[in-house]
GROMACS .gro file of C-alpha atoms in nm:
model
  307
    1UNK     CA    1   1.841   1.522  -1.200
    2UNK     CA    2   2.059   1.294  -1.439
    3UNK     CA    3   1.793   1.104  -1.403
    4UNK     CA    4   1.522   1.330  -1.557
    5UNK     CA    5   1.724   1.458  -1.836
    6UNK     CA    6   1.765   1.104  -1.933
    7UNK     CA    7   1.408   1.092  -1.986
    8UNK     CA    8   1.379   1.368  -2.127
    9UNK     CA    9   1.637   1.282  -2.349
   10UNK     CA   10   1.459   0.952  -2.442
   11UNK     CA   11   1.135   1.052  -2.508
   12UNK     CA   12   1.296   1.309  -2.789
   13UNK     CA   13   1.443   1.037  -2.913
   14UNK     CA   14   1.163   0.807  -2.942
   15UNK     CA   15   0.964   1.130  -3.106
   16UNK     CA   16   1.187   1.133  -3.379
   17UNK     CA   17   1.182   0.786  -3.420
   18UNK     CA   18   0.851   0.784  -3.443
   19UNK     CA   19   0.852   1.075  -3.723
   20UNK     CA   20   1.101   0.880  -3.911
   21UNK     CA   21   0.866   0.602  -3.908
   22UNK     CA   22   0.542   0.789  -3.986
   23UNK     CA   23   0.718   0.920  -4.292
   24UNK     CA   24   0.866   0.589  -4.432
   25UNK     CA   25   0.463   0.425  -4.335
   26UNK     CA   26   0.323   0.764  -4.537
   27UNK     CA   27   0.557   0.768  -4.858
   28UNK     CA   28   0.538   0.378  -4.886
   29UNK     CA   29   0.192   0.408  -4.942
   30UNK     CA   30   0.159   0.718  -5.125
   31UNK     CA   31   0.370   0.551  -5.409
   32UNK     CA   32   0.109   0.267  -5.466
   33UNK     CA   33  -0.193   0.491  -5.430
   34UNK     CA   34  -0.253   0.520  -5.802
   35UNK     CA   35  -0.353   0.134  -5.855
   36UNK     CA   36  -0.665   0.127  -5.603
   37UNK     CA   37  -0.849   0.316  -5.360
   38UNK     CA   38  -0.738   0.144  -5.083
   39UNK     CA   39  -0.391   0.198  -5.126
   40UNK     CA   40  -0.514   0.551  -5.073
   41UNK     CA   41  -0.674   0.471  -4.762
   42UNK     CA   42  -0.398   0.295  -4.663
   43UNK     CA   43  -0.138   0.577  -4.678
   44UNK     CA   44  -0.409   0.820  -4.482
   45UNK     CA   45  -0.383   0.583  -4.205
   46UNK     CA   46  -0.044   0.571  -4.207
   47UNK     CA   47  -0.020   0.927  -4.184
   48UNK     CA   48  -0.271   0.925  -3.903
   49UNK     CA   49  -0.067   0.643  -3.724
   50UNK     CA   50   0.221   0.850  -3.728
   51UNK     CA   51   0.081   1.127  -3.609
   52UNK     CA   52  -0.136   0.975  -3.302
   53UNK     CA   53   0.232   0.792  -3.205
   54UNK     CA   54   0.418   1.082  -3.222
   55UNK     CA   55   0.117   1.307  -3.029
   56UNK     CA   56   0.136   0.962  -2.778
   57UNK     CA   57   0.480   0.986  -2.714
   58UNK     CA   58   0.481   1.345  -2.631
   59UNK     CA   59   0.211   1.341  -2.383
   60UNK     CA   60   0.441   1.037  -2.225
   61UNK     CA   61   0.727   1.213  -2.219
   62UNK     CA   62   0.509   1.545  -2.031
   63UNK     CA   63   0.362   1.317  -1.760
   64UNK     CA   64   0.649   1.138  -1.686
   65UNK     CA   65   0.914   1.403  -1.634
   66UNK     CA   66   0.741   1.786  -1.580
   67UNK     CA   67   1.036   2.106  -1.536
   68UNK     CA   68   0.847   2.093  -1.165
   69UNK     CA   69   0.914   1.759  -1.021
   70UNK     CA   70   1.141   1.520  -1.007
   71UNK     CA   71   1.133   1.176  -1.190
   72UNK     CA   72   1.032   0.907  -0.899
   73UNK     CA   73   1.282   0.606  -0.861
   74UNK     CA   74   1.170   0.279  -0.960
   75UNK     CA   75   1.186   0.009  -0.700
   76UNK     CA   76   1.190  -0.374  -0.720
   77UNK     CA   77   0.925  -0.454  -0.472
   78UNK     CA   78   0.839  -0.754  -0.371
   79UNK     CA   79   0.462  -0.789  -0.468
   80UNK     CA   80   0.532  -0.693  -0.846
   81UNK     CA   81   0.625  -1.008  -1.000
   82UNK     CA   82   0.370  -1.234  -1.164
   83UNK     CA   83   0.401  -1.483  -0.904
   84UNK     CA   84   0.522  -1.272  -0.605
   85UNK     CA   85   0.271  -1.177  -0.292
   86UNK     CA   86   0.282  -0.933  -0.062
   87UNK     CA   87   0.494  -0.944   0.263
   88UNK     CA   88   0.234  -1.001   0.515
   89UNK     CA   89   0.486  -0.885   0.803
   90UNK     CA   90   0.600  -0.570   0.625
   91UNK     CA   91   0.209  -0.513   0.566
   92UNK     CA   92   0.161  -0.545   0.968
   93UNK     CA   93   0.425  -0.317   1.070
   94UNK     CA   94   0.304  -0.080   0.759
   95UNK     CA   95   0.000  -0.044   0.917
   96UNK     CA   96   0.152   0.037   1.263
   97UNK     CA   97   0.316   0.309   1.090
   98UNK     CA   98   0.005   0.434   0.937
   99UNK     CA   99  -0.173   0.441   1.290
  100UNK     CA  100   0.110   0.625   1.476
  101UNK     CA  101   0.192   0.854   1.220
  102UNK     CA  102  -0.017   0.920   0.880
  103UNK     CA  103  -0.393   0.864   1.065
  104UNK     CA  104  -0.365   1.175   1.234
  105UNK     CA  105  -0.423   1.345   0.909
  106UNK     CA  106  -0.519   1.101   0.651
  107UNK     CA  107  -0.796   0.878   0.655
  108UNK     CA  108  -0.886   0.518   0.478
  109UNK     CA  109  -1.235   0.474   0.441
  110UNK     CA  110  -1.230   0.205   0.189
  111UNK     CA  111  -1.078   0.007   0.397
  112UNK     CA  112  -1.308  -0.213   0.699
  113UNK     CA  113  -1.156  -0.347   1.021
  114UNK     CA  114  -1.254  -0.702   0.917
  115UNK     CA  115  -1.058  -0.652   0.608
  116UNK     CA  116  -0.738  -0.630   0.832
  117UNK     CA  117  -0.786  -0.954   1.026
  118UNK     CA  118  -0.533  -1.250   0.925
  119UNK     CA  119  -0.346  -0.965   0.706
  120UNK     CA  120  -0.270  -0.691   0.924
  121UNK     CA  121  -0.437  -0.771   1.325
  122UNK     CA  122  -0.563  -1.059   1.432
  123UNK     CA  123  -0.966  -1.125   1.498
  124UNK     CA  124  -0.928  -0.991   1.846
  125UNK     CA  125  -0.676  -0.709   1.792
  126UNK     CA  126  -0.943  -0.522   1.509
  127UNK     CA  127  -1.194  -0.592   1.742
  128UNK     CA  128  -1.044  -0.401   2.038
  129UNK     CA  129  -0.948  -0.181   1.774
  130UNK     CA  130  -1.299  -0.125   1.661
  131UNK     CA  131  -1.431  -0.102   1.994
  132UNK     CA  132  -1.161   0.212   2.085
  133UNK     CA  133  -1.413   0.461   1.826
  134UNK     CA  134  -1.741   0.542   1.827
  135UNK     CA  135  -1.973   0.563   1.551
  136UNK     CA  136  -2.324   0.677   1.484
  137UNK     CA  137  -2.588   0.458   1.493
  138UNK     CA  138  -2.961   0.445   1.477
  139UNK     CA  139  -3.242   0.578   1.451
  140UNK     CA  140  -3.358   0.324   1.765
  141UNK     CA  141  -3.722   0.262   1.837
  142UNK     CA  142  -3.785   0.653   1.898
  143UNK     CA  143  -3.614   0.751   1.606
  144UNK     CA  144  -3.319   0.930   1.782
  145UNK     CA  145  -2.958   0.881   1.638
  146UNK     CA  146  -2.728   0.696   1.891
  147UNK     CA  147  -2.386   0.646   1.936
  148UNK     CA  148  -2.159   0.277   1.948
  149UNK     CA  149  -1.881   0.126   1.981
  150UNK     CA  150  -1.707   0.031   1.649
  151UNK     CA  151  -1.726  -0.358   1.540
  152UNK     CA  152  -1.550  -0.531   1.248
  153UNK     CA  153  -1.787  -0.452   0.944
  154UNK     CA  154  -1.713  -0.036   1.054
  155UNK     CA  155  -1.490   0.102   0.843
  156UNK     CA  156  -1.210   0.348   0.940
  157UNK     CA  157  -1.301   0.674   1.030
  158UNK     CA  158  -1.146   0.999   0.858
  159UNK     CA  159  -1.026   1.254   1.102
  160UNK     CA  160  -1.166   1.524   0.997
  161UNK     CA  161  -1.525   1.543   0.973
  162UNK     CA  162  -1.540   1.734   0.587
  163UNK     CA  163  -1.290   1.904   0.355
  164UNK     CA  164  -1.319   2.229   0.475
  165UNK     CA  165  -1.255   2.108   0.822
  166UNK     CA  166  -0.936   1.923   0.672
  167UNK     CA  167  -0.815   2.180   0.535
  168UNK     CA  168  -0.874   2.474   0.844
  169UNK     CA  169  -0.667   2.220   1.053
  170UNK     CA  170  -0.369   2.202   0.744
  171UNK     CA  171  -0.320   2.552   0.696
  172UNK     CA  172  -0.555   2.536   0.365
  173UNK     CA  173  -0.358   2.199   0.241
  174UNK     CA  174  -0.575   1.898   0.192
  175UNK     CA  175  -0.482   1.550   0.324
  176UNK     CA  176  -0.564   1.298   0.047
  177UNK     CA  177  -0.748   0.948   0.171
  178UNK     CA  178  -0.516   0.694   0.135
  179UNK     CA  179  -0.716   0.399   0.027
  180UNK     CA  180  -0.639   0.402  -0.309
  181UNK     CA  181  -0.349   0.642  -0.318
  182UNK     CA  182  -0.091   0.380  -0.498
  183UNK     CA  183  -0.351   0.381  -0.772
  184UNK     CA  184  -0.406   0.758  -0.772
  185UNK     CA  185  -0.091   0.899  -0.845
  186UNK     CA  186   0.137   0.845  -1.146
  187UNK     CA  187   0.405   0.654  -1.038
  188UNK     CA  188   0.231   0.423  -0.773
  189UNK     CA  189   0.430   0.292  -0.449
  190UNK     CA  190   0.734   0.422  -0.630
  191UNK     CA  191   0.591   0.790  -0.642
  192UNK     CA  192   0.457   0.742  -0.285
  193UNK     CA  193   0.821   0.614  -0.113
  194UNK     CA  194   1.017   0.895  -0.299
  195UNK     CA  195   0.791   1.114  -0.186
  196UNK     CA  196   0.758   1.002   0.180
  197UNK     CA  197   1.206   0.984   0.160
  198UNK     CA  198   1.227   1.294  -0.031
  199UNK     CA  199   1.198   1.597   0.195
  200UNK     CA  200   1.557   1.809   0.160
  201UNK     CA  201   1.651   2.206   0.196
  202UNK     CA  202   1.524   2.411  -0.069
  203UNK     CA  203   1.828   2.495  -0.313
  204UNK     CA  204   1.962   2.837  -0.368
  205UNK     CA  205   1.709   3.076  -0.566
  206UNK     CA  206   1.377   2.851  -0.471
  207UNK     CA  207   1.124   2.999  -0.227
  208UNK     CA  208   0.918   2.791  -0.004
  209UNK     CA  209   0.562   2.976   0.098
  210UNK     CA  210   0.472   2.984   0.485
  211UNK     CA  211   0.409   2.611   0.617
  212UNK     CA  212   0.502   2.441   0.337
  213UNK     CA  213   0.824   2.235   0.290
  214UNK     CA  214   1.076   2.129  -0.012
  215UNK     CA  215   1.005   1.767  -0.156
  216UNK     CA  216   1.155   1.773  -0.526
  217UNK     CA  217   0.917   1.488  -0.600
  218UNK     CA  218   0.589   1.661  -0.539
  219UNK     CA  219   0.464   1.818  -0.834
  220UNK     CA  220   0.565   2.265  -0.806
  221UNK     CA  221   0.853   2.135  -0.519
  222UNK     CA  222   0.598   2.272  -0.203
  223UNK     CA  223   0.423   2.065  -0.022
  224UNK     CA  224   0.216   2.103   0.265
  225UNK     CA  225   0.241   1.836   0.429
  226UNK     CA  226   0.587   1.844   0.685
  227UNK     CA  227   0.858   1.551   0.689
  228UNK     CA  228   0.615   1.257   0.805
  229UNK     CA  229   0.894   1.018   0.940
  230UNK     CA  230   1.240   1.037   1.196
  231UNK     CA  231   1.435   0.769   1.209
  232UNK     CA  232   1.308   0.591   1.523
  233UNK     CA  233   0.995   0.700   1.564
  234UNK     CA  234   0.780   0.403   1.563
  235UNK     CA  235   0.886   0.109   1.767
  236UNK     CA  236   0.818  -0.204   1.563
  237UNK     CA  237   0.707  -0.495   1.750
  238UNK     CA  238   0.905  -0.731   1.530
  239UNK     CA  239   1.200  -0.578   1.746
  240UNK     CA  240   1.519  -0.685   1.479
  241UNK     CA  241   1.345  -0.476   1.217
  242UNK     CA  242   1.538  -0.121   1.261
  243UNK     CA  243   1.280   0.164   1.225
  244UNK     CA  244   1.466   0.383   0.957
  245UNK     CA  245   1.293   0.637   0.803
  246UNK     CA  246   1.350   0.407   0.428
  247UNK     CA  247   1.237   0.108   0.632
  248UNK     CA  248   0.916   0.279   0.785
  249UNK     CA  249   0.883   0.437   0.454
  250UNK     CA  250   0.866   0.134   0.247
  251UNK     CA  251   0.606  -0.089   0.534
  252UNK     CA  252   0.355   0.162   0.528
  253UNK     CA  253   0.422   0.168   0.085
  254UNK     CA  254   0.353  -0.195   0.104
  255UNK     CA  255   0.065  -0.163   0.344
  256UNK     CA  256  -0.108   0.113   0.133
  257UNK     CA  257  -0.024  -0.083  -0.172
  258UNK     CA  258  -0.235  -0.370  -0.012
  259UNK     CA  259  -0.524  -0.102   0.089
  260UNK     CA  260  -0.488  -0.074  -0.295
  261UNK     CA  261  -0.566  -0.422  -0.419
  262UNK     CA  262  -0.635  -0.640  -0.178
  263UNK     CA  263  -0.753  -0.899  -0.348
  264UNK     CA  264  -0.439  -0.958  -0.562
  265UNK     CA  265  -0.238  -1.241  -0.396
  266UNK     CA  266  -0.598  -1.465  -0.452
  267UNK     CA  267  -0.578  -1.331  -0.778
  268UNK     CA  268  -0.267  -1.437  -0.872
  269UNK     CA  269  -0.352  -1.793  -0.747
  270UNK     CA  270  -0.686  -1.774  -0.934
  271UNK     CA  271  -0.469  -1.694  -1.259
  272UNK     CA  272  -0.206  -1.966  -1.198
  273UNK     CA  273  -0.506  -2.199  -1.183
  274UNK     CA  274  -0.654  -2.076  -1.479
  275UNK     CA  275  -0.366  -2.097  -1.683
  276UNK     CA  276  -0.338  -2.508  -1.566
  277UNK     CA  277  -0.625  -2.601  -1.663
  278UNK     CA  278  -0.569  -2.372  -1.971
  279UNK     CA  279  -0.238  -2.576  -2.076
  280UNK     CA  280  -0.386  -2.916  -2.000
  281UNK     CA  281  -0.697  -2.827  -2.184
  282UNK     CA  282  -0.482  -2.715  -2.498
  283UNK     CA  283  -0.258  -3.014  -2.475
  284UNK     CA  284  -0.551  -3.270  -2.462
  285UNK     CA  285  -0.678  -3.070  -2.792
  286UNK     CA  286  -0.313  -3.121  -2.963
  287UNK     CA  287  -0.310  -3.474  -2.872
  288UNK     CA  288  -0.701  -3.549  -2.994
  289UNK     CA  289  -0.634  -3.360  -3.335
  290UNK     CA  290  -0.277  -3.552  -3.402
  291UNK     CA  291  -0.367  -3.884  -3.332
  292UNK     CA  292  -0.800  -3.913  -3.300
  293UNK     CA  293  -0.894  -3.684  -3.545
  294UNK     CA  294  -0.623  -3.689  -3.821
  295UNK     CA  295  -0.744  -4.059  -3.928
  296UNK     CA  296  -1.075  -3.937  -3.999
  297UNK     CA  297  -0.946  -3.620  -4.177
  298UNK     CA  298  -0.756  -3.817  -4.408
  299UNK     CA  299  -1.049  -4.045  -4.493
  300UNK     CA  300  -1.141  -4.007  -4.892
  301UNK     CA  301  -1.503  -4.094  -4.903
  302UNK     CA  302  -1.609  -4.149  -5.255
  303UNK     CA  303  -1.989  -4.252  -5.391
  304UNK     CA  304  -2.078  -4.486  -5.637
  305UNK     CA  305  -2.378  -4.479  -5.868
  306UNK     CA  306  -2.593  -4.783  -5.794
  307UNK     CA  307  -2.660  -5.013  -6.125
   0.00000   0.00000   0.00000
């Protein structure tokens, strides 16, 4: 809570700020308006500036902290930095919590079983993992639809067939597909883990509806959805990781984060080589101007009338 009226506080702050600055932009060029007329343009978009930062810095301020929902936590994790990648292991045992505990209700169908292999599984884990659901296939030579088992270009299944379906099974509540959920929500993995680790006894004078639980992070306080993870409910193969409910919390963050973008650790190299070549290519240009092409540039050429 201190938390959100800091916020709060801030983003009245940097309102006024941004008044104070909108009027000193406005009367600064309101005074020189009389010479030409683009002084008096000038001082109409300064009075335009103003107002589009000030209108910018409320709608900030109303989608980061809401009277409805708690302010998420920021985390420092370990895939953020410019040069940092994700934690392969904490991806694998992410994913082992998303198949023992999240797939029941929530699908990812952006996501293929080859996409897993040398990340997540290895080429003959997603394979027997594949092979364990069946998909439709077909038409074959008689133009009948046929079932299969699963191979590495499938991609995961939802479990429930269509919304409506999803939403009879969830007492009218409607899972979300969790391929791109980090990107989805405001907030990202930060939203996501303070959500997963935020589930708590609704305080005195709130009323929680009929299957629907207290999370202070979920936007109105009720969610649907009950508390996901118990402290030892997944056994981790990696058995010196404990299986915490912050620690489960935080693999299957990372793993979803990955669902995500999975293509940003190679693009993080790509950019580090870019920016090589980038710094060589500039340097050879500062050394080729200073000492190739100054001599030239301070060549006088002068002509001479012929007698």
């Amino acid at each position: 809570l201190l938390k959100f009226h800091k916020h709060t506080m801030i983003g009245r702050a940097a309102r006024a700020s941004l008044r104070s600055i909108a009027r000193q932009f406005g009367s600064q060029s309101a005074a020189s308006q009389g010479s030409t007329k683009s002084h008096r343009a000038g001082a109409t978009l300064g009075a335009l500036f103003g107002s589009a930062a000030v209108l910018a810095a409320s709608q900030t301020e109303k989608a980061e902290a809401n009277d409805d929902q708690l302010h998420f936590t920021p985390f420092p994790w370990s895939h953020n930095g410019i040069m940092s990648a994700y934690d392969v292991n904490s991806v694998r045992r992410g994913f082992q919590v998303y198949r023992e505990v999240c797939a029941s209700c929530h699908g990812l169908t952006r996501i293929a079983y080859r996409n897993l292999v040398g990340v997540a599984l290895t080429e003959a884990e997603a394979k027997e993992l594949a092979a364990d659901t069946d998909y439709e296939d077909g038409p074959d030579d008689e133009g009948n639809m046929f079932e299969r088992p699963g191979k590495l270009s499938d991609y995961l299944q939802s479990p429930y067939p269509n919304e409506k379906a999803a939403r009879a099974a969830n007492n009218g509540a409607y899972p979300p597909d969790l391929s791109l959920i980090t990107k989805a929500r405001h907030g990202g993995a930060d939203y996501v883990f303070s959500l997963l680790t935020g589930y708590h006894d609704a305080p005195e004078g709130v009323t929680v509806g009929d299957g629907q639980y207290y999370n202070p992070y979920f936007p109105g306080g009720a969610i649907g959805m009950p508390v996901p993870l118990q402290d030892g409910q997944v056994s981790y193969d990696d058995e010196e990781t404990p299986a915490t409910v912050s620690q489960m919390a935080k693999d299957v963050v990372t793993f979803l984060s990955w669902c995500a973008e999975p293509e940003q650790d190679e693009r993080k190299k790509q950019g580090v080589k870019l920016l090589s070549v980038l710094a060589l290519a500039i340097a050879g240009a500062g050394y080729y101007k200073r000492f190739r092409w100054s001599v030239i540039k301070g060549r006088k050429v002068t002509f001479h009338k012929s007698a």
